[in-house]
CSV table of C-alpha atoms and ligand atoms in Angstrom, one decimal:
chain,number,residue,atom,x,y,z
A,1,MET,CA,-22.4,56.2,-3.8
A,2,ILE,CA,-19.6,55.1,-6.4
A,3,LYS,CA,-17.9,58.5,-8.2
A,4,LYS,CA,-14.9,57.3,-10.2
A,5,VAL,CA,-14.3,54.0,-12.1
A,6,ALA,CA,-11.4,52.9,-14.4
A,7,ILE,CA,-11.4,50.0,-16.9
A,8,LEU,CA,-8.5,48.0,-18.1
A,9,THR,CA,-8.1,45.7,-21.0
A,10,ASN,CA,-5.4,43.0,-20.5
A,11,GLY,CA,-4.4,39.8,-22.3
A,12,GLY,CA,-4.7,39.4,-26.0
A,13,ASP,CA,-7.2,41.6,-27.7
A,14,ALA,CA,-10.8,40.4,-28.9
A,15,PRO,CA,-13.3,41.9,-30.8
A,16,GLY,CA,-16.1,43.9,-28.5
A,17,LEU,CA,-13.6,45.1,-26.0
A,18,ASN,CA,-14.3,48.9,-27.4
A,19,ALA,CA,-18.2,47.6,-27.3
A,20,VAL,CA,-17.8,46.6,-23.7
A,21,ILE,CA,-15.7,50.1,-23.0
A,22,ARG,CA,-18.5,52.0,-24.8
A,23,ALA,CA,-21.4,50.4,-22.7
A,24,ILE,CA,-19.6,51.0,-19.2
A,25,VAL,CA,-18.9,54.4,-20.1
A,26,LYS,CA,-22.7,55.4,-21.3
A,27,THR,CA,-23.9,53.2,-18.2
A,28,ALA,CA,-21.7,55.5,-16.0
A,29,GLU,CA,-22.3,58.8,-17.5
A,30,ASN,CA,-26.2,58.0,-17.0
A,31,ASN,CA,-25.6,57.4,-13.4
A,32,GLY,CA,-23.3,60.5,-12.6
A,33,VAL,CA,-20.1,58.2,-12.3
A,34,GLU,CA,-17.0,59.4,-14.0
A,35,CYS,CA,-15.1,56.5,-16.3
A,36,TYR,CA,-11.2,56.7,-17.1
A,37,GLY,CA,-9.4,53.9,-18.5
A,38,TYR,CA,-5.8,52.7,-17.6
A,39,ILE,CA,-3.4,52.5,-21.0
A,40,GLU,CA,-2.3,48.9,-21.6
A,41,GLY,CA,-3.8,47.0,-18.9
A,42,TYR,CA,-2.0,46.3,-15.7
A,43,GLN,CA,1.0,48.2,-17.2
A,44,GLY,CA,-1.1,51.3,-16.9
A,45,LEU,CA,-2.5,50.3,-13.4
A,46,LEU,CA,1.2,50.1,-12.3
A,47,LYS,CA,2.4,53.1,-13.9
A,48,ASN,CA,-0.6,55.1,-13.2
A,49,ASN,CA,-1.3,56.0,-16.8
A,50,PHE,CA,-4.8,56.4,-17.5
A,51,ILE,CA,-7.2,58.8,-19.6
A,52,LYS,CA,-10.8,60.2,-19.3
A,53,LEU,CA,-13.2,58.0,-21.0
A,54,GLU,CA,-16.2,60.3,-22.2
A,55,SER,CA,-18.9,59.2,-24.9
A,56,LYS,CA,-18.6,63.0,-26.3
A,57,SER,CA,-14.8,62.5,-27.1
A,58,THR,CA,-12.4,59.8,-26.2
A,59,ALA,CA,-15.2,57.1,-26.0
A,60,SER,CA,-16.8,57.8,-29.1
A,61,GLY,CA,-17.5,55.4,-32.2
A,62,LEU,CA,-16.4,52.7,-30.4
A,63,LEU,CA,-19.4,49.8,-31.5
A,64,HIS,CA,-18.1,48.4,-34.3
A,65,ARG,CA,-14.3,48.9,-33.9
A,66,GLY,CA,-11.8,46.2,-33.3
A,67,GLY,CA,-9.1,46.2,-30.8
A,68,THR,CA,-9.0,48.1,-27.7
A,69,ILE,CA,-8.8,52.1,-27.7
A,70,ILE,CA,-7.0,51.8,-24.2
A,71,GLY,CA,-4.2,49.1,-25.2
A,72,SER,CA,-3.5,45.9,-23.8
A,73,SER,CA,-0.8,43.8,-22.2
A,74,ASN,CA,-0.4,40.3,-22.2
A,75,SER,CA,3.2,40.0,-20.6
A,76,THR,CA,2.7,42.1,-17.3
A,77,ASN,CA,2.2,40.2,-13.8
A,78,VAL,CA,2.3,42.8,-11.5
A,79,PHE,CA,2.7,39.8,-8.8
A,80,GLN,CA,5.7,38.8,-10.4
A,81,TYR,CA,7.0,41.4,-12.4
A,82,LYS,CA,10.3,41.1,-14.4
A,83,VAL,CA,12.9,43.6,-13.6
A,84,GLU,CA,16.1,43.6,-15.1
A,85,GLU,CA,19.1,44.8,-12.9
A,86,ASN,CA,22.7,45.0,-13.5
A,87,GLY,CA,22.1,42.2,-16.1
A,88,LYS,CA,20.2,40.4,-13.7
A,89,ILE,CA,16.6,39.2,-14.1
A,90,GLU,CA,14.5,39.4,-10.8
A,91,TYR,CA,10.7,39.1,-10.3
A,92,LYS,CA,9.3,41.5,-7.8
A,93,ASP,CA,5.9,41.7,-6.4
A,94,LEU,CA,5.3,45.5,-7.3
A,95,SER,CA,1.0,45.2,-6.6
A,96,ASP,CA,1.3,47.2,-3.5
A,97,ILE,CA,2.2,50.1,-5.8
A,98,CYS,CA,-1.0,49.3,-8.2
A,99,VAL,CA,-3.0,49.4,-4.8
A,100,GLU,CA,-1.8,52.4,-4.1
A,101,ASN,CA,-2.4,54.1,-7.5
A,102,VAL,CA,-5.8,53.2,-7.2
A,103,ARG,CA,-6.4,54.8,-3.7
A,104,LYS,CA,-4.6,58.0,-4.5
A,105,GLU,CA,-6.9,58.4,-7.6
A,106,GLY,CA,-9.9,57.6,-5.9
A,107,PHE,CA,-11.1,54.8,-7.9
A,108,ASP,CA,-14.2,53.2,-6.7
A,109,CYS,CA,-14.1,50.2,-8.6
A,110,ILE,CA,-11.6,48.8,-11.6
A,111,PHE,CA,-13.2,46.7,-14.3
A,112,THR,CA,-11.2,43.9,-15.3
A,113,LEU,CA,-11.9,43.0,-19.2
A,114,GLY,CA,-9.9,40.0,-19.7
A,115,GLY,CA,-9.3,36.2,-19.5
A,116,ASP,CA,-8.3,33.8,-16.8
A,117,GLY,CA,-4.8,35.4,-16.1
A,118,THR,CA,-6.3,38.9,-16.0
A,119,GLN,CA,-9.1,37.5,-13.6
A,120,LYS,CA,-6.4,36.0,-11.3
A,121,SER,CA,-4.6,39.4,-10.8
A,122,ALA,CA,-8.0,41.0,-10.6
A,123,ARG,CA,-8.8,38.6,-7.5
A,124,ASP,CA,-5.4,39.1,-6.1
A,125,LEU,CA,-6.0,42.8,-6.1
A,126,SER,CA,-9.4,42.3,-4.6
A,127,LEU,CA,-7.8,40.5,-1.7
A,128,LYS,CA,-5.8,43.5,-1.0
A,129,GLY,CA,-8.8,45.8,-0.7
A,130,ILE,CA,-9.3,46.9,-4.3
A,131,ASN,CA,-12.8,46.5,-5.6
A,132,VAL,CA,-13.1,44.8,-9.2
A,133,ILE,CA,-15.4,43.5,-11.6
A,134,GLY,CA,-14.4,41.2,-14.2
A,135,VAL,CA,-15.6,40.8,-17.7
A,136,PRO,CA,-15.0,37.6,-19.6
A,137,LYS,CA,-12.9,38.2,-22.6
A,138,THR,CA,-11.5,35.8,-25.0
A,139,ILE,CA,-11.9,34.6,-28.6
A,140,ASP,CA,-11.1,31.0,-26.7
A,141,ASN,CA,-14.1,30.9,-24.9
A,142,ASP,CA,-12.5,29.2,-22.1
A,143,VAL,CA,-13.5,31.2,-19.1
A,144,ALA,CA,-15.2,29.1,-16.4
A,145,HIS,CA,-18.6,29.8,-15.3
A,146,THR,CA,-20.0,31.6,-18.0
A,147,ASP,CA,-21.6,30.1,-21.1
A,148,ILE,CA,-19.8,32.6,-23.4
A,149,THR,CA,-16.9,35.0,-23.8
A,150,PHE,CA,-17.3,38.2,-25.9
A,151,GLY,CA,-14.9,38.0,-29.0
A,152,TYR,CA,-15.8,34.2,-29.5
A,153,ASN,CA,-18.8,34.3,-32.0
A,154,THR,CA,-16.4,36.5,-34.1
A,155,ALA,CA,-13.6,34.4,-34.2
A,156,VAL,CA,-15.8,31.5,-35.1
A,157,ALA,CA,-17.3,33.8,-38.0
A,158,VAL,CA,-13.7,34.5,-39.3
A,159,ALA,CA,-12.7,30.7,-39.2
A,160,THR,CA,-16.3,29.3,-40.9
A,161,GLU,CA,-15.8,32.0,-43.4
A,162,ALA,CA,-12.0,30.6,-44.3
A,163,LEU,CA,-13.4,27.2,-44.1
A,164,ASP,CA,-16.1,28.3,-46.9
A,165,ARG,CA,-13.4,29.6,-48.9
A,166,LEU,CA,-11.1,26.6,-48.5
A,167,HIS,CA,-13.9,24.1,-49.4
A,168,THR,CA,-14.0,25.8,-52.9
A,169,THR,CA,-10.7,25.6,-53.8
A,170,ALA,CA,-10.1,22.2,-51.7
A,171,GLU,CA,-12.8,21.0,-54.1
A,172,SER,CA,-11.3,22.3,-57.4
A,173,HIS,CA,-7.9,20.8,-56.7
A,174,HIS,CA,-8.9,17.5,-55.0
A,175,ARG,CA,-6.8,18.4,-51.8
A,176,VAL,CA,-6.7,17.7,-48.2
A,177,MET,CA,-7.1,21.1,-46.7
A,178,VAL,CA,-6.0,21.8,-43.1
A,179,LEU,CA,-6.9,24.9,-41.3
A,180,GLU,CA,-5.3,25.6,-38.0
A,181,VAL,CA,-7.2,27.8,-35.6
A,182,MET,CA,-6.7,29.2,-32.1
A,183,GLY,CA,-7.9,28.1,-28.8
A,184,ARG,CA,-5.0,27.3,-27.0
A,185,TYR,CA,-6.0,24.4,-24.6
A,186,ALA,CA,-9.5,24.5,-25.4
A,187,GLY,CA,-11.2,23.3,-28.8
A,188,TRP,CA,-14.3,25.8,-28.6
A,189,ILE,CA,-13.2,27.6,-32.1
A,190,ALA,CA,-12.0,24.4,-33.8
A,191,LEU,CA,-15.2,22.8,-33.2
A,192,GLU,CA,-18.1,25.1,-33.7
A,193,SER,CA,-16.4,26.6,-36.9
A,194,ALA,CA,-16.0,22.3,-38.1
A,195,ILE,CA,-19.8,22.3,-37.5
A,196,ALA,CA,-20.5,25.6,-39.1
A,197,GLY,CA,-18.0,25.1,-42.2
A,198,GLY,CA,-18.8,21.7,-42.9
A,199,ALA,CA,-15.6,20.1,-42.1
A,200,ASP,CA,-14.6,16.2,-42.2
A,201,VAL,CA,-12.4,16.3,-39.4
A,202,ALA,CA,-11.8,18.5,-36.3
A,203,LEU,CA,-9.0,18.0,-34.0
A,204,ILE,CA,-9.2,19.8,-30.3
A,205,PRO,CA,-6.8,19.5,-27.2
A,206,GLU,CA,-9.5,17.5,-25.3
A,207,ILE,CA,-9.6,14.9,-27.5
A,208,PRO,CA,-5.6,13.5,-28.2
A,209,TYR,CA,-6.2,12.4,-31.8
A,210,ASP,CA,-4.9,9.1,-33.8
A,211,ILE,CA,-3.7,10.2,-37.3
A,212,ASN,CA,-4.6,6.8,-38.7
A,213,LYS,CA,-8.2,7.4,-37.8
A,214,VAL,CA,-8.0,10.9,-39.6
A,215,ALA,CA,-6.4,9.3,-42.6
A,216,GLU,CA,-9.0,6.6,-42.9
A,217,THR,CA,-11.9,9.0,-42.8
A,218,ILE,CA,-10.1,10.9,-45.6
A,219,THR,CA,-9.4,7.6,-47.9
A,220,LYS,CA,-12.8,6.4,-47.1
A,221,ARG,CA,-14.1,9.8,-48.3
A,222,ARG,CA,-12.3,9.8,-51.6
A,223,ASP,CA,-13.4,6.0,-51.9
A,224,ASN,CA,-17.0,7.2,-52.0
A,225,GLY,CA,-16.3,9.9,-54.5
A,226,LYS,CA,-15.4,13.1,-52.4
A,227,LYS,CA,-11.7,13.9,-53.7
A,228,PHE,CA,-11.4,16.3,-51.1
A,229,SER,CA,-11.7,16.7,-47.4
A,230,ILE,CA,-11.3,19.7,-44.8
A,231,VAL,CA,-9.6,19.4,-41.8
A,232,VAL,CA,-9.6,21.8,-38.7
A,233,VAL,CA,-7.1,21.8,-36.1
A,234,SER,CA,-6.8,23.4,-33.1
A,235,GLU,CA,-3.5,24.9,-32.2
A,236,GLY,CA,-3.5,23.0,-29.0
A,237,ALA,CA,-4.2,19.6,-30.4
A,238,LYS,CA,-2.1,17.0,-29.6
A,239,PRO,CA,-1.6,13.3,-31.1
A,240,LYS,CA,-2.6,10.4,-28.4
A,241,ASP,CA,0.9,9.7,-26.8
A,242,GLY,CA,2.5,13.1,-28.0
A,243,GLU,CA,2.7,16.6,-27.0
A,244,MET,CA,1.2,19.9,-28.3
A,245,VAL,CA,3.5,21.8,-30.5
A,246,ILE,CA,5.1,24.8,-29.3
A,247,LYS,CA,6.6,27.4,-31.6
A,248,LYS,CA,8.4,29.4,-28.9
A,249,VAL,CA,8.8,29.7,-25.1
A,250,LEU,CA,8.7,33.2,-24.2
A,251,GLU,CA,10.4,34.9,-21.4
A,252,ASP,CA,8.0,37.5,-20.3
A,253,GLY,CA,7.9,36.6,-16.8
A,254,LYS,CA,6.5,34.3,-14.2
A,255,GLY,CA,3.0,33.6,-13.6
A,256,LEU,CA,2.1,34.3,-17.2
A,257,ASP,CA,1.7,31.8,-20.3
A,258,ASN,CA,5.0,31.9,-21.7
A,259,VAL,CA,4.3,29.5,-24.3
A,260,ARG,CA,3.5,30.0,-28.1
A,261,LEU,CA,1.8,27.5,-30.0
A,262,GLY,CA,1.6,27.0,-33.6
A,263,GLY,CA,2.6,24.5,-36.1
A,264,ILE,CA,0.4,21.4,-35.4
A,265,GLY,CA,-1.6,22.3,-38.7
A,266,GLU,CA,1.6,21.7,-41.0
A,267,GLN,CA,2.3,18.7,-39.1
A,268,VAL,CA,-1.1,17.0,-39.4
A,269,ALA,CA,-1.1,17.8,-43.2
A,270,GLU,CA,2.4,16.0,-44.1
A,271,GLN,CA,1.4,13.1,-42.4
A,272,LEU,CA,-2.0,13.0,-44.2
A,273,GLU,CA,-0.2,13.7,-47.4
A,274,LYS,CA,2.2,10.7,-46.8
A,275,MET,CA,-0.8,8.6,-45.4
A,276,THR,CA,-3.4,9.2,-48.0
A,277,GLY,CA,-1.3,9.9,-50.9
A,278,MET,CA,-3.4,13.3,-51.7
A,279,ILE,CA,-2.0,16.7,-51.9
A,280,SER,CA,-2.6,18.3,-48.5
A,281,ARG,CA,-2.1,22.3,-48.0
A,282,THR,CA,-2.5,23.9,-44.7
A,283,THR,CA,-3.7,27.5,-43.5
A,284,VAL,CA,-3.0,28.9,-40.6
A,285,LEU,CA,-5.7,31.7,-39.5
A,286,GLY,CA,-3.6,33.4,-36.6
A,287,TYR,CA,-4.4,36.9,-35.6
A,288,VAL,CA,-7.0,37.2,-38.1
A,289,GLN,CA,-9.3,35.7,-35.7
A,290,ARG,CA,-9.1,38.1,-33.3
A,291,GLY,CA,-8.6,41.6,-35.3
A,292,GLY,CA,-11.6,43.8,-36.6
A,293,THR,CA,-15.2,44.4,-36.3
A,294,PRO,CA,-17.2,42.5,-33.9
A,295,THR,CA,-20.4,40.6,-35.3
A,296,PRO,CA,-23.7,41.8,-34.3
A,297,TYR,CA,-24.1,38.8,-31.6
A,298,ASP,CA,-20.6,40.1,-30.1
A,299,ARG,CA,-21.5,43.8,-30.3
A,300,VAL,CA,-24.6,43.0,-28.2
A,301,LEU,CA,-23.2,40.5,-25.9
A,302,SER,CA,-20.5,43.1,-25.2
A,303,SER,CA,-22.9,45.7,-24.2
A,304,LYS,CA,-25.0,43.5,-22.2
A,305,TYR,CA,-21.7,42.7,-20.2
A,306,GLY,CA,-20.4,46.3,-19.8
A,307,ALA,CA,-23.9,47.5,-19.1
A,308,LYS,CA,-24.4,44.8,-16.2
A,309,ALA,CA,-20.7,45.3,-14.9
A,310,MET,CA,-21.5,48.9,-14.2
A,311,GLU,CA,-25.0,48.2,-13.1
A,312,LEU,CA,-23.3,45.7,-10.3
A,313,ALA,CA,-20.7,48.5,-9.4
A,314,LEU,CA,-23.7,51.0,-8.9
A,315,ASN,CA,-25.0,48.3,-6.6
A,316,GLY,CA,-21.9,47.8,-4.4
A,317,THR,CA,-21.6,44.2,-5.9
A,318,PHE,CA,-17.9,44.0,-6.2
A,319,ASN,CA,-15.3,41.1,-6.5
A,320,VAL,CA,-17.4,39.2,-9.1
A,321,LEU,CA,-17.3,38.1,-12.9
A,322,VAL,CA,-20.3,39.0,-14.9
A,323,THR,CA,-21.6,36.0,-16.7
A,324,LEU,CA,-24.0,34.9,-19.0
A,325,THR,CA,-25.5,31.5,-17.8
A,326,ASN,CA,-28.6,29.8,-19.4
A,327,GLY,CA,-29.1,32.8,-21.9
A,328,ARG,CA,-29.3,35.3,-18.9
A,329,LEU,CA,-27.1,38.0,-17.4
A,330,ASN,CA,-25.6,37.0,-13.9
A,331,TYR,CA,-22.5,37.0,-11.9
A,332,VAL,CA,-20.4,34.7,-9.7
A,333,PRO,CA,-17.4,35.6,-7.2
A,334,ILE,CA,-14.2,36.3,-9.0
A,335,GLU,CA,-12.7,33.3,-6.8
A,336,ASP,CA,-15.0,30.6,-8.2
A,337,VAL,CA,-13.9,31.6,-11.8
A,338,ILE,CA,-9.9,31.3,-11.2
A,339,GLY,CA,-10.5,28.3,-8.8
A,340,LYS,CA,-7.5,27.0,-7.8
A,341,ASN,CA,-5.8,28.8,-10.7
A,342,LYS,CA,-2.4,29.1,-9.3
A,343,GLU,CA,-0.3,28.7,-12.6
A,344,ILE,CA,-1.5,30.8,-15.4
A,345,GLY,CA,-1.4,28.6,-18.6
A,346,ALA,CA,-1.0,25.1,-16.8
A,347,ARG,CA,-1.4,22.6,-20.1
A,348,SER,CA,-4.9,21.7,-19.4
A,349,GLY,CA,-8.3,22.8,-18.2
A,350,GLY,CA,-10.2,21.8,-15.0
A,351,THR,CA,-7.3,20.5,-13.1
A,352,GLU,CA,-5.8,21.4,-9.5
A,353,LEU,CA,-3.7,24.1,-11.5
A,354,THR,CA,-6.1,25.9,-13.9
A,355,ASN,CA,-10.0,26.2,-13.9
A,356,ILE,CA,-10.4,27.1,-17.7
A,357,LYS,CA,-13.5,25.8,-19.5
A,358,THR,CA,-12.8,23.1,-21.9
A,359,ILE,CA,-15.0,20.9,-23.8
A,360,LYS,CA,-16.4,18.1,-22.0
A,361,GLN,CA,-17.2,14.8,-23.6
A,362,THR,CA,-20.7,15.2,-22.9
A,363,ASP,CA,-21.1,18.6,-24.2
A,364,ASP,CA,-24.0,18.7,-27.0
A,365,LEU,CA,-21.4,20.0,-29.7
A,366,ILE,CA,-19.4,16.7,-29.1
A,367,MET,CA,-22.8,14.7,-29.8
A,368,VAL,CA,-23.6,17.0,-32.9
A,369,ALA,CA,-20.1,16.4,-34.6
A,370,ARG,CA,-20.3,12.9,-34.3
A,371,ASN,CA,-23.6,12.6,-35.4
A,372,LEU,CA,-22.9,14.6,-38.3
A,373,GLY,CA,-20.1,12.0,-39.1
A,374,ILE,CA,-17.1,14.5,-38.2
A,375,ASN,CA,-14.2,12.6,-37.4
A,376,LEU,CA,-12.3,13.7,-34.0
A,377,GLY,CA,-9.5,12.1,-34.2
A,378,ASP,CA,-10.5,9.1,-32.0
B,401,F6P,O1,-6.3,33.8,-26.1
B,401,F6P,C1,-6.3,34.1,-26.9
B,401,F6P,C2,-5.1,33.6,-28.1
B,401,F6P,O2,-5.5,34.4,-29.4
B,401,F6P,C3,-4.8,32.1,-28.1
B,401,F6P,O3,-5.5,31.6,-28.8
B,401,F6P,C4,-3.6,32.0,-28.7
B,401,F6P,O4,-2.9,30.9,-28.2
B,401,F6P,C5,-2.6,33.6,-28.1
B,401,F6P,O5,-3.8,34.4,-28.1
B,401,F6P,C6,-1.7,34.3,-29.0
B,401,F6P,O6,-1.5,35.5,-28.3
B,401,F6P,P1,-0.2,36.3,-28.5
B,401,F6P,O7,0.6,35.8,-29.6
B,401,F6P,O8,-0.8,37.8,-28.3
B,401,F6P,O9,0.4,36.0,-27.0
């Protein structure tokens, strides 16, 4: 029988984190289990910094609330922790401290709410004897073995609203409007919002683009009387024979994704303006996509994931990731999710190095986009 559990939220935040926390806490309380929350993800685990979560006090009013009430860290890798000593940077494996902290406090299970990086550390902790249960979070929707991550639906809704708004101004001024959205190495947000928002072009990391083909689509539209065009570009999109646009390389530590993307939208807009002669403008949607209130879909999905995660813990099923497969709640060994993910943030999915879920050429969304006449840059 489990008695005490803890939750941590790690990596970039996503709408629905608080709703998952709420569902875990409520399910725990209904089964006589005490629930705690580590402050700032793996940082809290390392520093043994946590609070008690109770639906009557600390964990109340959470369903609609964006962000995470227990904070998050996306620059902490306890297995290669960056330490500065006498002006020298060293990377130390401090994971044993985390293991000791969990044992000392008597936590029977740690719920790790996060994406592939978070789940990799969770798997590594499970190999040291800690019970973990992962919950797939990220607006990018790139976690392997689940149909959908929580936060993604909200990000698509935000991007779609932006496209609706860009549409009317593009039409008024006869402009090409480029919208840069998040997604890193997977184009889910770009492709779904392009379909939902009626875009003419969608450039995604999975299909390196030919700018000539994009310009052709836009000039053809103009020649046919449509004097404006809408282009959605994923931050990780890259031209054929070209590279992704990196805004900054961070020095947060080994085993973390130290690359900050951004700038591809501006690049595409400038090229299109030159090639088509049409005025082009860029909007970078940025963090608006992951802040704020979750959609009803994400509230329900987060509630499902949280309740299922706690149910699994009650049944003694550990070291798994809660998933949604073919519309049903399910779980897979956490090992399968990270696969051979030895290098966080390796530049593409489904390789030896990373197991993130990218869009396959055979995905329905690609077929739909092509049939709707959305140019995918190829
Ligand atoms: O993983 C979600 C995400 O929003 C990516 O799409 C984006 O590249 C990244 O986080 C940026 O996060 P941060 O600036 O917090 O590191």
